[in-house]
Amino acid sequence: MSMQIGVGFLGAGTVGSALIRRLIYESDAIAAKTGLDLVVRGIAVRDLAKDRGIVIPPGLLTDRPRDVVDDPKVQIVIEVMGGLDPAGDLVMRALNSGKAVVTANKELMASRGRDLLAAAETAGVSLLFEAAVGGGIPIIRPLSESLAGERITSVLGIVNGTTNYILTRMVEEGIAYEEVLAEAQELGYAEADPTADVGGGDAASKAAILASLAFGTWVDGSQVTREGIEDLSTEDFVFARRLGYIPKLLAIAEYSEDSIAVRVHPTLVPLDHPLASVRGATNAIYVSGPSIGELLFTGPGAGGEPTATALLGDVIMSARERLAGTQVKSRIRFGTGRLRDVADFSTKWLIRTTVADRPGVLAQIAAVFGRHEVSIKSVWQDGRGDEASLLLVTHESPEGDLQLAVSELAGLEVVSYVDSVMRVYNDES
Ligand code: NAP
Ligand code: HSE
């Protein structure tokens, strides 16, 4: 006989409706596999009249989210409304009243996660967030449980499906940015406000969550240095390819010399690196440590269906805990570590400039880099008569030194433009 557990939804958009469909219309298969009868008791939305692509039994929809949280028949609250308000207060209310919460909300976890996890621990209930990072890829539980004993040194990869989809289509098919962004929204990959995706904010929240779990030091989303993909041009893609690179939006969290560096930015990845062939909304995350070497987690990073699978796994885990009568104690502890200043981040760089095509120009430019201790690895020039495109790849250099060199470069009489400055993936480190 199946055991009944009541679940309530805060939100029924792309992700919520995918999970609601499964809970309502695939309940037999879930019960057969888990022994659980997960019963949807209420669903809070903004617009009661909206077509959600599924038939929702009468009486379940409400536009009063508190009614779902306060419903005594709801034991697990599934938060898939997104954003900080009112999601944060509703989750806190649910936890304080002894309900388990499952959420896909990375923005919320990256800003209020520490307090919410503490509230969950006090109440003896679970707050699970596998769906907040990597869509359908299991990465939160591996980091917080399976790898809890490893001294993780870095977590690095592609954690935003929308931007990877956009970059793939732009690079491979030359489709315009606005058109591909609209496709990503249509496919349900993008956030309600897609500036969070294209501006790097979504990846920054995910990087903060991954870093906090990997290094055991709380990293707030606002502390993550980020740059989005909005300023990349088709010309950047063309020149990058000529030098053997493809642009990817990478999240990079590193622990070294007793400090943590967490950042998100477009990075030129060598075409023969495995990350270069991660296409569309797929995500790929490398986790490295002295004993494990390197693990790669990859799979669908966005979209309603894969994310619903991650949420459902958490709901099943919470339901099992409930039925076992487990008083859940937080499995996660956060210490305080030092976050490295952005000026100290080191990487290789590609600088693309338009310069005067005449003798002595290269020497002037090389002198600028030399003065700022930035070592040039390779130079590529395409002369066009009066002007030339000049591409320089540097050895690994700190961001602070590079920025000083670039601003001096921009002031040289022989330099017409600094067209772009991009970080290059460092395979040697
Ligand atoms: P969405 O399509 O915009 O859905 C949001 C839902 O929440 C909608 O049903 C909306 O109601 C409801 N809602 C929002 N504010 C509300 C309020 N104040 N009161 C009542 N209902 C409210 O978003 P989504 O793509 O499903 O994403 C949901 C969450 O999952 C976000 O935290 C997102 O970051 C995360 N996530 C998304 C994906 C993905 O691929 N989409 C993947 C992983 C994680 P209406 O429908 O009536 O407007
Ligand atoms: N907007 C997010 C993305 C959804 O594109 O990756 C998955 O978290």
XYZ file of C-alpha atoms and ligand atoms in Angstrom:
485
model
C 0.000 0.000 0.000
C 1.269 3.489 -0.926
C 1.801 6.088 1.761
C 0.199 9.470 1.227
C 2.099 12.767 1.424
C 0.534 16.136 0.549
C 2.505 18.547 -1.590
C 1.744 22.186 -2.386
C 3.134 24.278 -5.238
C 4.231 27.897 -5.174
C 4.245 28.534 -8.933
C 3.132 26.549 -11.983
C 5.182 27.975 -14.846
C 7.701 26.131 -17.038
C 9.120 24.002 -14.222
C 6.113 23.821 -11.904
C 3.684 22.661 -14.578
C 6.105 19.934 -15.758
C 6.222 18.494 -12.226
C 2.491 18.954 -11.592
C 1.761 16.972 -14.756
C 3.906 14.097 -13.544
C 2.515 14.091 -10.020
C -1.072 14.114 -11.252
C -0.866 11.988 -14.396
C 2.060 9.658 -13.630
C 1.269 9.023 -9.967
C 0.909 5.275 -10.497
C 4.428 4.956 -11.925
C 5.866 7.062 -9.073
C 4.001 4.981 -6.491
C 5.114 1.722 -8.099
C 8.761 2.751 -7.934
C 8.817 4.519 -4.563
C 5.828 3.294 -2.577
C 4.776 6.949 -2.199
C 1.410 8.484 -3.013
C 2.342 12.153 -3.584
C -0.916 14.117 -3.638
C -1.061 17.672 -4.991
C -3.117 19.674 -2.472
C -2.768 23.213 -3.801
C -1.077 25.308 -6.496
C -0.438 29.047 -6.125
C -0.122 31.178 -9.268
C -0.582 34.821 -10.201
C -3.043 34.395 -13.045
C -5.807 31.855 -12.390
C -7.038 32.015 -15.989
C -3.706 31.265 -17.734
C -3.453 28.201 -19.993
C -0.763 25.965 -18.463
C -0.833 23.228 -21.086
C -2.159 20.681 -18.559
C -5.576 19.972 -17.117
C -5.458 20.920 -13.440
C -8.240 19.350 -11.343
C -10.720 21.934 -10.053
C -10.141 23.511 -6.665
C -6.352 23.231 -6.674
C -5.433 26.649 -8.091
C -5.256 29.725 -5.896
C -3.731 33.181 -6.224
C -3.045 33.266 -2.455
C 0.317 31.518 -1.923
C -0.093 31.620 1.858
C -3.129 29.356 1.580
C -0.836 26.661 0.162
C 1.865 27.189 2.783
C -0.658 27.198 5.640
C -2.722 24.241 4.392
C -2.450 21.533 7.099
C -2.719 18.848 4.385
C 0.492 20.130 2.730
C 3.603 18.521 4.183
C 6.072 19.445 1.431
C 6.096 22.883 -0.198
C 7.576 23.030 -3.707
C 8.789 26.567 -4.461
C 9.009 27.185 -8.198
C 7.848 30.792 -8.408
C 11.370 32.213 -8.570
C 12.727 35.572 -7.363
C 13.336 36.773 -3.830
C 9.932 38.233 -2.931
C 7.570 36.804 -1.890
C 9.340 33.439 -2.378
C 11.838 33.995 0.481
C 9.251 34.811 3.143
C 6.954 32.015 2.000
C 9.774 29.447 2.205
C 10.754 30.738 5.648
C 7.117 30.528 6.782
C 6.819 26.958 5.512
C 10.022 25.868 7.276
C 9.070 27.593 10.530
C 5.761 25.758 10.513
C 7.545 22.404 10.191
C 7.085 21.745 6.476
C 9.831 20.453 4.217
C 10.677 22.689 1.261
C 12.004 21.749 -2.167
C 13.089 24.648 -4.363
C 14.588 25.335 -7.790
C 15.304 28.952 -6.878
C 19.048 29.598 -7.192
C 18.667 33.341 -6.687
C 16.964 32.755 -3.352
C 19.437 30.073 -2.213
C 22.429 32.237 -3.177
C 21.175 35.181 -1.157
C 19.172 33.761 1.772
C 20.264 30.122 1.655
C 22.324 30.205 4.844
C 19.425 31.610 6.930
C 16.884 29.309 5.324
C 19.069 26.240 5.942
C 19.507 27.314 9.565
C 15.710 27.697 9.911
C 15.234 24.238 8.388
C 17.705 22.778 10.875
C 15.975 24.454 13.823
C 12.617 23.114 12.656
C 14.081 19.646 12.000
C 12.883 19.632 8.381
C 14.683 19.471 5.070
C 15.288 22.249 2.565
C 16.445 20.642 -0.686
C 17.592 22.484 -3.810
C 19.019 19.993 -6.316
C 17.076 21.728 -9.116
C 18.679 25.106 -8.394
C 21.916 24.230 -10.236
C 22.424 22.261 -13.423
C 18.755 21.530 -14.268
C 18.496 17.727 -14.442
C 22.141 17.042 -13.464
C 22.634 15.698 -9.932
C 25.327 18.026 -8.559
C 24.062 19.434 -5.231
C 23.780 16.075 -3.485
C 27.111 14.772 -4.847
C 28.832 17.931 -3.587
C 27.140 18.114 -0.205
C 27.083 14.390 0.556
C 29.116 12.053 -1.677
C 32.080 14.463 -1.862
C 31.729 15.942 1.639
C 35.047 14.329 2.625
C 37.087 15.622 -0.330
C 39.195 18.801 -0.153
C 37.745 20.244 -3.334
C 40.073 22.656 -5.108
C 37.883 23.827 -7.969
C 34.435 23.679 -9.509
C 34.350 24.932 -13.050
C 32.042 24.789 -16.012
C 28.981 25.785 -17.969
C 26.049 26.341 -15.615
C 23.655 28.446 -17.664
C 21.667 26.730 -20.403
C 20.265 29.890 -21.982
C 23.631 31.496 -22.705
C 25.159 28.241 -23.904
C 22.202 27.789 -26.237
C 22.595 31.371 -27.511
C 26.366 31.062 -28.023
C 26.010 27.710 -29.780
C 23.427 28.983 -32.263
C 25.279 32.261 -32.871
C 28.670 30.610 -33.396
C 27.500 27.612 -35.427
C 24.732 29.193 -37.476
C 25.394 32.938 -37.306
C 21.873 33.625 -36.006
C 21.325 37.071 -34.464
C 21.462 37.445 -30.684
C 17.863 38.740 -30.241
C 16.441 35.902 -32.347
C 18.235 33.161 -30.405
C 17.367 34.718 -27.060
C 13.682 34.658 -28.070
C 14.083 30.942 -28.958
C 15.647 30.217 -25.560
C 12.687 31.920 -23.880
C 10.218 29.973 -26.020
C 11.942 26.687 -25.091
C 11.582 27.510 -21.369
C 15.343 27.812 -20.697
C 15.462 31.507 -19.770
C 14.532 33.101 -16.458
C 11.349 35.232 -16.234
C 13.731 38.186 -16.618
C 16.362 36.920 -19.106
C 18.833 39.658 -18.162
C 19.692 37.339 -15.251
C 20.856 34.788 -17.826
C 22.627 36.957 -20.390
C 24.142 39.275 -17.748
C 25.741 36.379 -15.840
C 23.554 36.803 -12.712
C 21.942 33.360 -12.942
C 25.344 31.682 -13.363
C 26.722 33.814 -10.503
C 23.994 32.551 -8.138
C 24.794 28.972 -9.175
C 28.541 29.554 -8.784
C 27.928 30.912 -5.271
C 25.901 27.822 -4.315
C 28.503 25.445 -5.778
C 31.394 27.284 -4.100
C 29.607 27.344 -0.723
C 29.034 23.594 -0.844
C 32.423 22.701 -2.323
C 34.592 24.769 0.024
C 32.376 24.866 3.145
C 32.573 28.662 3.189
C 29.451 30.714 2.640
C 29.668 32.669 -0.625
C 26.804 35.055 -1.271
C 25.634 35.495 -4.870
C 26.392 39.226 -4.656
C 30.064 38.445 -3.959
C 30.572 36.691 -7.283
C 32.329 38.794 -9.926
C 30.370 38.479 -13.134
C 30.303 39.492 -16.770
C 27.632 38.427 -19.250
C 27.572 37.651 -22.937
C 25.722 40.787 -24.129
C 28.846 42.554 -25.359
C 30.251 39.677 -27.417
C 30.169 40.362 -31.149
C 30.110 38.097 -34.194
C 33.588 39.433 -35.002
C 34.825 38.152 -31.631
C 33.579 34.670 -32.560
C 35.275 34.803 -35.973
C 38.669 35.920 -34.641
C 38.481 33.486 -31.734
C 37.884 30.592 -34.121
C 40.854 31.626 -36.263
C 43.051 31.265 -33.185
C 41.443 27.927 -32.260
C 38.974 29.016 -29.561
C 35.222 29.122 -28.943
C 33.552 31.450 -26.383
C 31.702 29.865 -23.450
C 30.201 31.497 -20.367
C 32.121 29.785 -17.565
C 31.562 29.772 -13.825
C 34.880 29.274 -12.027
C 35.264 28.679 -8.292
C 38.773 27.976 -7.013
C 40.306 27.397 -3.624
C 44.003 28.100 -3.321
C 46.437 29.750 -0.945
C 43.734 29.890 1.732
C 41.421 32.044 -0.336
C 38.472 31.530 -2.624
C 37.948 33.051 -6.045
C 34.497 32.846 -7.624
C 33.659 34.422 -10.951
C 31.526 34.145 -14.068
C 32.606 35.481 -17.435
C 32.868 34.620 -21.115
C 36.002 32.553 -21.641
C 37.689 31.421 -24.835
C 37.941 27.651 -24.653
C 40.339 25.743 -26.970
C 38.359 23.930 -29.660
C 39.844 20.568 -28.629
C 38.788 20.952 -24.954
C 35.706 18.871 -23.926
C 33.867 22.047 -22.817
C 34.067 23.360 -26.391
C 31.737 20.606 -27.573
C 29.090 21.212 -24.885
C 26.241 22.517 -27.038
C 22.786 24.009 -26.630
C 21.247 24.099 -23.157
C 23.579 21.340 -21.919
C 25.594 22.123 -18.783
C 28.946 20.580 -17.812
C 30.633 20.981 -14.433
C 34.137 19.775 -13.503
C 34.809 19.133 -9.809
C 38.479 18.686 -8.880
C 40.238 17.563 -5.726
C 43.475 15.834 -4.713
C 41.939 12.394 -4.182
C 39.270 12.327 -6.881
C 41.292 14.048 -9.581
C 38.606 15.363 -11.861
C 34.889 14.470 -12.052
C 32.649 15.699 -14.842
C 28.897 16.168 -14.368
C 27.046 16.877 -17.580
C 23.492 16.846 -18.933
C 20.452 19.023 -19.631
C 20.970 22.248 -17.694
C 17.630 23.965 -18.252
C 14.051 23.322 -19.296
C 10.921 22.195 -17.494
C 11.211 18.409 -17.821
C 14.822 17.822 -16.661
C 14.371 20.316 -13.827
C 11.157 18.568 -12.775
C 13.160 15.321 -12.444
C 15.611 17.008 -10.064
C 12.734 18.455 -8.025
C 10.919 15.118 -7.931
C 14.034 13.398 -6.571
C 14.107 15.930 -3.723
C 10.367 15.550 -3.089
C 10.768 11.770 -2.864
C 13.694 12.144 -0.452
C 11.713 14.567 1.739
C 8.675 12.303 1.676
C 10.759 9.323 2.757
C 12.220 11.347 5.638
C 8.704 12.417 6.694
C 7.405 8.881 6.677
C 10.434 7.628 8.590
C 9.774 10.374 11.176
C 13.337 11.647 10.711
C 14.208 14.892 12.509
C 16.400 16.355 9.783
C 19.592 18.031 10.943
C 21.443 20.235 8.471
C 24.072 18.259 6.632
C 25.864 21.427 5.666
C 28.125 23.702 7.727
C 29.584 26.981 6.480
C 32.766 28.497 7.871
C 34.201 31.862 6.921
C 36.960 31.923 4.330
C 38.692 34.795 2.552
C 37.355 35.798 -0.841
C 40.088 36.898 -3.260
C 39.992 40.385 -4.754
C 39.114 40.486 -8.441
C 42.382 42.306 -9.269
C 44.264 39.187 -8.133
C 42.420 36.785 -10.441
C 44.910 35.437 -12.943
C 44.193 34.112 -16.390
C 45.395 34.220 -19.983
C 43.914 36.969 -22.163
C 43.129 37.672 -25.799
C 43.220 41.355 -26.731
C 41.861 42.372 -30.123
C 42.793 45.833 -31.337
C 42.635 47.900 -34.492
C 46.002 49.602 -34.993
C 47.902 51.719 -37.528
C 49.562 49.438 -40.099
C 53.084 50.906 -40.056
C 56.584 50.117 -38.750
C 57.240 50.339 -35.006
C 53.631 49.836 -33.872
C 54.192 46.350 -32.491
C 57.229 47.540 -30.510
C 55.201 50.339 -28.838
C 52.445 47.915 -27.925
C 54.861 45.293 -26.595
C 56.480 47.985 -24.419
C 53.120 48.827 -22.792
C 52.538 45.190 -21.840
C 56.113 44.894 -20.616
C 55.713 47.919 -18.322
C 52.739 46.235 -16.627
C 54.465 42.854 -16.277
C 52.084 41.203 -18.743
C 53.931 38.657 -20.823
C 52.805 38.155 -24.443
C 52.478 34.539 -25.572
C 51.524 34.999 -29.236
C 50.699 37.701 -31.745
C 48.544 37.541 -34.890
C 48.124 40.423 -37.314
C 45.895 40.945 -40.344
C 47.061 44.055 -42.268
C 44.501 45.873 -44.366
C 46.545 48.839 -45.706
C 46.160 51.834 -43.357
C 44.964 49.756 -40.454
C 45.433 46.222 -39.155
C 43.619 43.905 -36.763
C 46.103 42.888 -34.091
C 45.413 39.975 -31.756
C 47.581 39.322 -28.718
C 47.358 36.314 -26.438
C 49.086 36.769 -23.074
C 50.513 34.325 -20.591
C 48.641 34.080 -17.295
C 48.442 37.569 -15.766
C 46.495 39.133 -12.900
C 43.357 41.048 -13.895
C 44.672 44.246 -12.233
C 47.894 44.324 -14.337
C 46.029 43.478 -17.528
C 43.455 46.242 -17.067
C 46.209 48.825 -16.492
C 48.009 47.662 -19.643
C 44.801 47.820 -21.692
C 43.918 51.337 -20.575
C 47.448 52.539 -21.465
C 47.158 50.705 -24.796
C 43.865 52.479 -25.577
C 45.631 55.828 -25.124
C 48.404 55.130 -27.695
C 48.244 57.259 -30.846
C 48.798 54.129 -33.001
C 45.820 52.279 -31.497
C 42.463 53.174 -33.102
C 40.350 50.831 -30.930
C 40.653 48.150 -28.329
C 37.890 46.030 -29.861
C 37.652 43.395 -27.166
C 39.439 41.883 -24.197
C 38.582 38.280 -23.415
C 39.792 35.731 -20.920
C 41.326 32.551 -22.300
C 40.875 29.178 -20.618
C 44.057 28.186 -18.877
C 44.739 24.557 -19.665
C 48.104 24.645 -17.935
C 46.862 25.323 -14.392
P 8.069 30.777 -14.670
O 7.739 29.996 -15.880
O 8.162 32.254 -14.763
O 7.005 30.374 -13.537
C 6.851 31.083 -12.342
C 5.518 30.661 -11.713
O 5.373 31.299 -10.445
C 4.306 31.052 -12.544
O 3.326 30.038 -12.490
C 3.770 32.309 -11.848
O 2.371 32.467 -11.954
C 4.138 31.992 -10.399
N 4.347 33.192 -9.605
C 5.331 34.095 -9.709
N 5.199 35.064 -8.786
C 4.097 34.740 -8.065
C 3.408 35.349 -6.982
N 3.859 36.477 -6.425
N 2.307 34.740 -6.489
C 1.839 33.598 -7.042
N 2.447 32.967 -8.077
C 3.548 33.544 -8.580
O 9.459 30.281 -14.064
P 10.159 28.866 -14.248
O 11.006 28.885 -15.474
O 9.193 27.778 -14.046
O 11.218 28.920 -13.030
C 10.761 28.748 -11.695
C 11.978 28.646 -10.771
O 12.763 27.532 -11.185
C 12.914 29.849 -10.810
O 13.483 30.018 -9.538
C 13.990 29.426 -11.800
O 15.216 30.067 -11.578
C 14.095 27.958 -11.475
N 14.615 27.114 -12.545
C 14.134 27.235 -13.806
C 14.620 26.399 -14.791
C 14.149 26.489 -16.207
O 14.769 25.855 -17.066
N 13.089 27.238 -16.501
C 15.593 25.431 -14.480
C 16.073 25.325 -13.167
C 15.578 26.181 -12.203
P 1.684 32.731 -13.392
O 1.937 31.502 -14.207
O 0.238 32.902 -13.088
O 2.345 33.955 -13.941
N 17.716 30.091 -16.845
C 18.460 28.976 -16.389
C 19.443 28.560 -17.460
C 17.548 27.837 -16.042
O 19.268 28.967 -18.616
O 20.386 27.839 -17.149
C 18.261 26.680 -15.387
O 18.691 27.026 -14.108
